[in-house]
Amino acid sequence: MDNLWFLLDKHQTSPMIGEEAMINYENFLKVGEKAGPKCKQFFTAKVFAKLLHNDPYGRISIMQFFNYVMRKGFRKLHSGTHPYFATAGWFRKIFLLLLCLHSSKKVFLLSGSSQNRPLIEVTNCMRFQALAVPLDNVRVVWAVDSSGGKIKIQDILACSFLDDLLELRDEELSKESQETNWFSAPSALRVYGQYLNLDKDHNGMLSKEELSRYGTGTLTNIFLDRVFQECLTYDGEMDYKTYLDFVLALENRKEPAALQYIFKLLDIENKGYLNVFSLNYFFRAIQEQMKIHGQEPVSFQDVKDEIFDMVKPKDPYKISLQDLINSSQGDTVTSILIDLNGFWTYENREVLVASDNDNTADVDDT
């Protein structure tokens, strides 16, 4: 793939569109001749026409073509001939780790600075964690057996992480795009920096007290207790990998995988559903925090009724994980139960919307 990128870059056709390199059909065919037999299938008139979009010189984007080849390459691996396969249609997890490592080197080598080398390990940890843990059994299926972990390729292709990884191959990727890409260096720095700031005793691990300051510092103690009960810890403290699981889930509460992570913590009786008892168990901590902050506690009965109205579960007395996902309200429901700030935002949603509308009107008048 590195050789293909080198050939495409060498045969780019001027002028560039902004900062995007382009290639015409003549040079496209030249690259196809030099790229070798494995790439021949991609250098056809059909592929070129498919990627042709209103360029006045009749060219295609080199980056779009390269990403197209990468994606198609993943699909072809369904045949099971790759040495990293356990069985046809599955990736061994080591292959994904190597893919992350390759992408990481690609990004960091752009700067030419050896100072970035230590961050590669941090970023790889983040990338592999994003693939392996939060997507477990929801968007990517892990099957752990005697041959080790493996992942269904069709599930990899169905989720968005591959696009995010491929996006990082764009040398001109804007700072804004990098900051919103979980796998990027700025994102790695942000999350790792947060971890270091939380680690007040500088032992490389996080205690429950240290983690309690995460975000706005309004996660309930009951919820944090559950995190340390259910997640992997060492002598009651959390390492960076476990912290990544936690951050991925809380920062992506709309995602099914994140809801699965949080649902497991809320399901205190391990019954596979949430009932009135479990909802009340967690909301009591929200009521206690409200008292501490001098606020009048909201009635649990009212909140319980609102949650069931939002979710509309199949069983009127039980909320399953699938009910939560199907409702598209999972992020709101979980925030109400675990985070005072999340509950406050929900409780004052009408006031916040009105305030946003007023601000928009003020801008329009200027």
mmCIF file with all atom_site columns, N, CA, C and O in Angstrom, residues 276-299:
data_model
loop_
_atom_site.group_PDB
_atom_site.id
_atom_site.type_symbol
_atom_site.label_atom_id
_atom_site.label_alt_id
_atom_site.label_comp_id
_atom_site.label_asym_id
_atom_site.label_entity_id
_atom_site.label_seq_id
_atom_site.pdbx_PDB_ins_code
_atom_site.Cartn_x
_atom_site.Cartn_y
_atom_site.Cartn_z
_atom_site.occupancy
_atom_site.B_iso_or_equiv
_atom_site.pdbx_formal_charge
_atom_site.auth_seq_id
_atom_site.auth_comp_id
_atom_site.auth_asym_id
_atom_site.auth_atom_id
_atom_site.pdbx_PDB_model_num
ATOM 1  N N  . VAL A 1 276 ? -38.037 -1.053 38.276 1.00 0.00 ? 276 VAL A N  1
ATOM 2  C CA . VAL A 1 276 ? -38.231 0.107  39.143 1.00 0.00 ? 276 VAL A CA 1
ATOM 3  C C  . VAL A 1 276 ? -37.185 0.144  40.255 1.00 0.00 ? 276 VAL A C  1
ATOM 4  O O  . VAL A 1 276 ? -36.669 1.212  40.612 1.00 0.00 ? 276 VAL A O  1
ATOM 5  N N  . PHE A 1 277 ? -36.846 -1.034 40.777 1.00 0.00 ? 277 PHE A N  1
ATOM 6  C CA . PHE A 1 277 ? -35.853 -1.092 41.853 1.00 0.00 ? 277 PHE A CA 1
ATOM 7  C C  . PHE A 1 277 ? -34.499 -0.538 41.399 1.00 0.00 ? 277 PHE A C  1
ATOM 8  O O  . PHE A 1 277 ? -33.889 0.287  42.084 1.00 0.00 ? 277 PHE A O  1
ATOM 9  N N  . SER A 1 278 ? -34.021 -0.992 40.232 1.00 0.00 ? 278 SER A N  1
ATOM 10 C CA . SER A 1 278 ? -32.701 -0.555 39.756 1.00 0.00 ? 278 SER A CA 1
ATOM 11 C C  . SER A 1 278 ? -32.704 0.924  39.386 1.00 0.00 ? 278 SER A C  1
ATOM 12 O O  . SER A 1 278 ? -31.724 1.642  39.639 1.00 0.00 ? 278 SER A O  1
ATOM 13 N N  . LEU A 1 279 ? -33.801 1.405  38.814 1.00 0.00 ? 279 LEU A N  1
ATOM 14 C CA . LEU A 1 279 ? -33.880 2.831  38.487 1.00 0.00 ? 279 LEU A CA 1
ATOM 15 C C  . LEU A 1 279 ? -33.835 3.678  39.756 1.00 0.00 ? 279 LEU A C  1
ATOM 16 O O  . LEU A 1 279 ? -33.139 4.691  39.819 1.00 0.00 ? 279 LEU A O  1
ATOM 17 N N  . ASN A 1 280 ? -34.587 3.247  40.762 1.00 0.00 ? 280 ASN A N  1
ATOM 18 C CA . ASN A 1 280 ? -34.620 3.980  42.031 1.00 0.00 ? 280 ASN A CA 1
ATOM 19 C C  . ASN A 1 280 ? -33.273 3.932  42.743 1.00 0.00 ? 280 ASN A C  1
ATOM 20 O O  . ASN A 1 280 ? -32.835 4.915  43.361 1.00 0.00 ? 280 ASN A O  1
ATOM 21 N N  . TYR A 1 281 ? -32.588 2.796  42.624 1.00 0.00 ? 281 TYR A N  1
ATOM 22 C CA . TYR A 1 281 ? -31.281 2.615  43.251 1.00 0.00 ? 281 TYR A CA 1
ATOM 23 C C  . TYR A 1 281 ? -30.298 3.687  42.783 1.00 0.00 ? 281 TYR A C  1
ATOM 24 O O  . TYR A 1 281 ? -29.567 4.274  43.580 1.00 0.00 ? 281 TYR A O  1
ATOM 25 N N  . PHE A 1 282 ? -30.304 3.945  41.485 1.00 0.00 ? 282 PHE A N  1
ATOM 26 C CA . PHE A 1 282 ? -29.365 4.928  40.936 1.00 0.00 ? 282 PHE A CA 1
ATOM 27 C C  . PHE A 1 282 ? -29.880 6.364  41.097 1.00 0.00 ? 282 PHE A C  1
ATOM 28 O O  . PHE A 1 282 ? -29.092 7.283  41.337 1.00 0.00 ? 282 PHE A O  1
ATOM 29 N N  . PHE A 1 283 ? -31.191 6.557  40.975 1.00 0.00 ? 283 PHE A N  1
ATOM 30 C CA . PHE A 1 283 ? -31.693 7.925  41.042 1.00 0.00 ? 283 PHE A CA 1
ATOM 31 C C  . PHE A 1 283 ? -31.628 8.497  42.451 1.00 0.00 ? 283 PHE A C  1
ATOM 32 O O  . PHE A 1 283 ? -31.567 9.718  42.623 1.00 0.00 ? 283 PHE A O  1
ATOM 33 N N  . ARG A 1 284 ? -31.623 7.639  43.471 1.00 0.00 ? 284 ARG A N  1
ATOM 34 C CA . ARG A 1 284 ? -31.474 8.133  44.840 1.00 0.00 ? 284 ARG A CA 1
ATOM 35 C C  . ARG A 1 284 ? -30.189 8.939  44.998 1.00 0.00 ? 284 ARG A C  1
ATOM 36 O O  . ARG A 1 284 ? -30.149 9.932  45.731 1.00 0.00 ? 284 ARG A O  1
ATOM 37 N N  . ALA A 1 285 ? -29.132 8.504  44.298 1.00 0.00 ? 285 ALA A N  1
ATOM 38 C CA . ALA A 1 285 ? -27.855 9.224  44.379 1.00 0.00 ? 285 ALA A CA 1
ATOM 39 C C  . ALA A 1 285 ? -27.965 10.605 43.724 1.00 0.00 ? 285 ALA A C  1
ATOM 40 O O  . ALA A 1 285 ? -27.328 11.565 44.173 1.00 0.00 ? 285 ALA A O  1
ATOM 41 N N  . ILE A 1 286 ? -28.775 10.698 42.675 1.00 0.00 ? 286 ILE A N  1
ATOM 42 C CA . ILE A 1 286 ? -29.013 12.001 42.038 1.00 0.00 ? 286 ILE A CA 1
ATOM 43 C C  . ILE A 1 286 ? -29.756 12.912 43.017 1.00 0.00 ? 286 ILE A C  1
ATOM 44 O O  . ILE A 1 286 ? -29.417 14.101 43.175 1.00 0.00 ? 286 ILE A O  1
ATOM 45 N N  . GLN A 1 287 ? -30.757 12.370 43.704 1.00 0.00 ? 287 GLN A N  1
ATOM 46 C CA . GLN A 1 287 ? -31.512 13.149 44.678 1.00 0.00 ? 287 GLN A CA 1
ATOM 47 C C  . GLN A 1 287 ? -30.614 13.643 45.816 1.00 0.00 ? 287 GLN A C  1
ATOM 48 O O  . GLN A 1 287 ? -30.746 14.788 46.273 1.00 0.00 ? 287 GLN A O  1
ATOM 49 N N  . GLU A 1 288 ? -29.692 12.784 46.245 1.00 0.00 ? 288 GLU A N  1
ATOM 50 C CA . GLU A 1 288 ? -28.763 13.169 47.318 1.00 0.00 ? 288 GLU A CA 1
ATOM 51 C C  . GLU A 1 288 ? -27.849 14.300 46.871 1.00 0.00 ? 288 GLU A C  1
ATOM 52 O O  . GLU A 1 288 ? -27.567 15.242 47.626 1.00 0.00 ? 288 GLU A O  1
ATOM 53 N N  . GLN A 1 289 ? -27.369 14.230 45.630 1.00 0.00 ? 289 GLN A N  1
ATOM 54 C CA . GLN A 1 289 ? -26.515 15.301 45.111 1.00 0.00 ? 289 GLN A CA 1
ATOM 55 C C  . GLN A 1 289 ? -27.286 16.616 45.005 1.00 0.00 ? 289 GLN A C  1
ATOM 56 O O  . GLN A 1 289 ? -26.735 17.691 45.260 1.00 0.00 ? 289 GLN A O  1
ATOM 57 N N  . MET A 1 290 ? -28.549 16.523 44.628 1.00 0.00 ? 290 MET A N  1
ATOM 58 C CA . MET A 1 290 ? -29.364 17.738 44.541 1.00 0.00 ? 290 MET A CA 1
ATOM 59 C C  . MET A 1 290 ? -29.488 18.408 45.906 1.00 0.00 ? 290 MET A C  1
ATOM 60 O O  . MET A 1 290 ? -29.412 19.639 46.017 1.00 0.00 ? 290 MET A O  1
ATOM 61 N N  . LYS A 1 291 ? -29.662 17.624 46.956 1.00 0.00 ? 291 LYS A N  1
ATOM 62 C CA . LYS A 1 291 ? -29.750 18.174 48.306 1.00 0.00 ? 291 LYS A CA 1
ATOM 63 C C  . LYS A 1 291 ? -28.444 18.861 48.695 1.00 0.00 ? 291 LYS A C  1
ATOM 64 O O  . LYS A 1 291 ? -28.445 19.939 49.288 1.00 0.00 ? 291 LYS A O  1
ATOM 65 N N  . ILE A 1 292 ? -27.327 18.209 48.359 1.00 0.00 ? 292 ILE A N  1
ATOM 66 C CA . ILE A 1 292 ? -26.014 18.777 48.687 1.00 0.00 ? 292 ILE A CA 1
ATOM 67 C C  . ILE A 1 292 ? -25.826 20.138 48.027 1.00 0.00 ? 292 ILE A C  1
ATOM 68 O O  . ILE A 1 292 ? -25.225 21.057 48.602 1.00 0.00 ? 292 ILE A O  1
ATOM 69 N N  . HIS A 1 293 ? -26.374 20.287 46.815 1.00 0.00 ? 293 HIS A N  1
ATOM 70 C CA . HIS A 1 293 ? -26.231 21.547 46.076 1.00 0.00 ? 293 HIS A CA 1
ATOM 71 C C  . HIS A 1 293 ? -27.380 22.516 46.358 1.00 0.00 ? 293 HIS A C  1
ATOM 72 O O  . HIS A 1 293 ? -27.554 23.513 45.653 1.00 0.00 ? 293 HIS A O  1
ATOM 73 N N  . GLY A 1 294 ? -28.172 22.197 47.377 1.00 0.00 ? 294 GLY A N  1
ATOM 74 C CA . GLY A 1 294 ? -29.232 23.112 47.780 1.00 0.00 ? 294 GLY A CA 1
ATOM 75 C C  . GLY A 1 294 ? -30.429 23.122 46.849 1.00 0.00 ? 294 GLY A C  1
ATOM 76 O O  . GLY A 1 294 ? -31.192 24.097 46.819 1.00 0.00 ? 294 GLY A O  1
ATOM 77 N N  . GLN A 1 295 ? -30.622 22.066 46.091 1.00 0.00 ? 295 GLN A N  1
ATOM 78 C CA . GLN A 1 295 ? -31.745 21.978 45.166 1.00 0.00 ? 295 GLN A CA 1
ATOM 79 C C  . GLN A 1 295 ? -32.832 21.084 45.759 1.00 0.00 ? 295 GLN A C  1
ATOM 80 O O  . GLN A 1 295 ? -32.558 20.148 46.505 1.00 0.00 ? 295 GLN A O  1
ATOM 81 N N  . GLU A 1 296 ? -34.061 21.361 45.382 1.00 0.00 ? 296 GLU A N  1
ATOM 82 C CA . GLU A 1 296 ? -35.178 20.534 45.830 1.00 0.00 ? 296 GLU A CA 1
ATOM 83 C C  . GLU A 1 296 ? -35.196 19.229 45.024 1.00 0.00 ? 296 GLU A C  1
ATOM 84 O O  . GLU A 1 296 ? -35.310 19.257 43.800 1.00 0.00 ? 296 GLU A O  1
ATOM 85 N N  . PRO A 1 297 ? -35.077 18.090 45.691 1.00 0.00 ? 297 PRO A N  1
ATOM 86 C CA . PRO A 1 297 ? -35.052 16.810 44.976 1.00 0.00 ? 297 PRO A CA 1
ATOM 87 C C  . PRO A 1 297 ? -36.326 16.572 44.172 1.00 0.00 ? 297 PRO A C  1
ATOM 88 O O  . PRO A 1 297 ? -37.428 16.899 44.629 1.00 0.00 ? 297 PRO A O  1
ATOM 89 N N  . VAL A 1 298 ? -36.173 16.031 42.991 1.00 0.00 ? 298 VAL A N  1
ATOM 90 C CA . VAL A 1 298 ? -37.305 15.710 42.124 1.00 0.00 ? 298 VAL A CA 1
ATOM 91 C C  . VAL A 1 298 ? -37.854 14.347 42.519 1.00 0.00 ? 298 VAL A C  1
ATOM 92 O O  . VAL A 1 298 ? -37.106 13.442 42.900 1.00 0.00 ? 298 VAL A O  1
ATOM 93 N N  . SER A 1 299 ? -39.147 14.190 42.407 1.00 0.00 ? 299 SER A N  1
ATOM 94 C CA . SER A 1 299 ? -39.796 12.937 42.771 1.00 0.00 ? 299 SER A CA 1
ATOM 95 C C  . SER A 1 299 ? -39.344 11.799 41.852 1.00 0.00 ? 299 SER A C  1
ATOM 96 O O  . SER A 1 299 ? -39.359 11.943 40.620 1.00 0.00 ? 299 SER A O  1
#
